[in-house]
Short mmCIF file of C-alpha atoms in Angstrom, two decimals:
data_model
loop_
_atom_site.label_atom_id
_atom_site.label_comp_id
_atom_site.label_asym_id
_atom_site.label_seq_id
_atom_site.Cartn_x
_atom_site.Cartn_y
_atom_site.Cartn_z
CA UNK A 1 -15.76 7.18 -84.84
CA UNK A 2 -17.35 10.73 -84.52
CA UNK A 3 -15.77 10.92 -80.79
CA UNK A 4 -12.17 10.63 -82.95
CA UNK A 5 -13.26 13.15 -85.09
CA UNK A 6 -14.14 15.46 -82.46
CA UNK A 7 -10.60 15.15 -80.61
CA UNK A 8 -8.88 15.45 -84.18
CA UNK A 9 -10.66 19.09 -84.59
CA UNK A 10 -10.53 19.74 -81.15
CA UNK A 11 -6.34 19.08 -81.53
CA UNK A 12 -6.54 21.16 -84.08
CA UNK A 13 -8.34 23.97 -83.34
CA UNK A 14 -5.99 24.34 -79.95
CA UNK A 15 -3.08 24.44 -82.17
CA UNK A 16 -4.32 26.64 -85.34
CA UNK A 17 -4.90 29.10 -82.09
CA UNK A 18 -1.64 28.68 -80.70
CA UNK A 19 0.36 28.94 -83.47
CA UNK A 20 -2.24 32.29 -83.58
CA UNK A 21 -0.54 33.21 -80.09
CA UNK A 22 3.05 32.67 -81.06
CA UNK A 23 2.54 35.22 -84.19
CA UNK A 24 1.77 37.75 -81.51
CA UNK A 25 4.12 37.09 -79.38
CA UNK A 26 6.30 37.40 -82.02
CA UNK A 27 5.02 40.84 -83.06
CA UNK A 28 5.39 42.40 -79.47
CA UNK A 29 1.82 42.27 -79.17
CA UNK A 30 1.65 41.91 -75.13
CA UNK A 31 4.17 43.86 -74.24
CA UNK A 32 2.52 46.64 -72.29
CA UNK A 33 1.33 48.31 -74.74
CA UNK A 34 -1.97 51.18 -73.64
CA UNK A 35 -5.21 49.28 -73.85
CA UNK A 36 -7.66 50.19 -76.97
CA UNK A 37 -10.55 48.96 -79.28
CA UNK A 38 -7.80 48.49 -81.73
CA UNK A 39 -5.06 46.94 -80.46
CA UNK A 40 -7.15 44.06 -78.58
CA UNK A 41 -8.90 43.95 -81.96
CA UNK A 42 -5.53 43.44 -83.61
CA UNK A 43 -3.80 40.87 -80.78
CA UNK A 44 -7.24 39.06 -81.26
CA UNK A 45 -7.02 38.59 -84.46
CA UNK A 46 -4.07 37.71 -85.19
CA UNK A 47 -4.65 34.65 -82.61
CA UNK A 48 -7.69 34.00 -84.62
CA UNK A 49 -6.06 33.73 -88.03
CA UNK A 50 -3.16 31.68 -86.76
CA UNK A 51 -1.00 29.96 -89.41
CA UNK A 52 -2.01 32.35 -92.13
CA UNK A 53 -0.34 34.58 -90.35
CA UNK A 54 3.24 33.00 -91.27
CA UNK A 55 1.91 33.48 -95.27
CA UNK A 56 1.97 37.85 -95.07
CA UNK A 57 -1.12 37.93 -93.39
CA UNK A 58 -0.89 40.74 -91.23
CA UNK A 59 -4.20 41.69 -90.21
CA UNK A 60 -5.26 45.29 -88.14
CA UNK A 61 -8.51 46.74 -86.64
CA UNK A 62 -8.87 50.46 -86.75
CA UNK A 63 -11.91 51.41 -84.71
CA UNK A 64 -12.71 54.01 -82.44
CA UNK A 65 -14.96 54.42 -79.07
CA UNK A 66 -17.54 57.15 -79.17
CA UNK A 67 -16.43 59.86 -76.68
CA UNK A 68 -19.20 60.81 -74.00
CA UNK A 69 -20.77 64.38 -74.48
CA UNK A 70 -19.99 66.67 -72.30
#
């Protein structure tokens, strides 16, 4: 019984986070965009939140990298 569970949730989770990776797909988010915090903070999250993103969900990270002194 709790080895059924575990391949339920495990179906699940895969496709809660694919549906997550068709949202950003959908939203151009790997097309070559420049590489920052934010946007891999942003494609990762939207994989994360997957379906809710089909409800208005549209979620962004804003964050920025300490420069080095000079």
């Amino acid at each position: 019984m709790r080895v059924r569970v575990r391949v339920i949730v495990g179906i699940l989770v895969i496709v809660w986070l694919a549906i997550g990776v068709a949202a950003a797909a959908q939203r151009d988010y790997f097309a070559g965009q420049p590489v920052s915090c934010a946007s891999v903070g942003t494609v990762a999250l939207t994989i994360v939140t997957g379906p809710l993103n089909y409800t208005g969900l549209n979620p962004k990270i804003a964050c920025e990298i300490p420069q080095p002194s000079q």
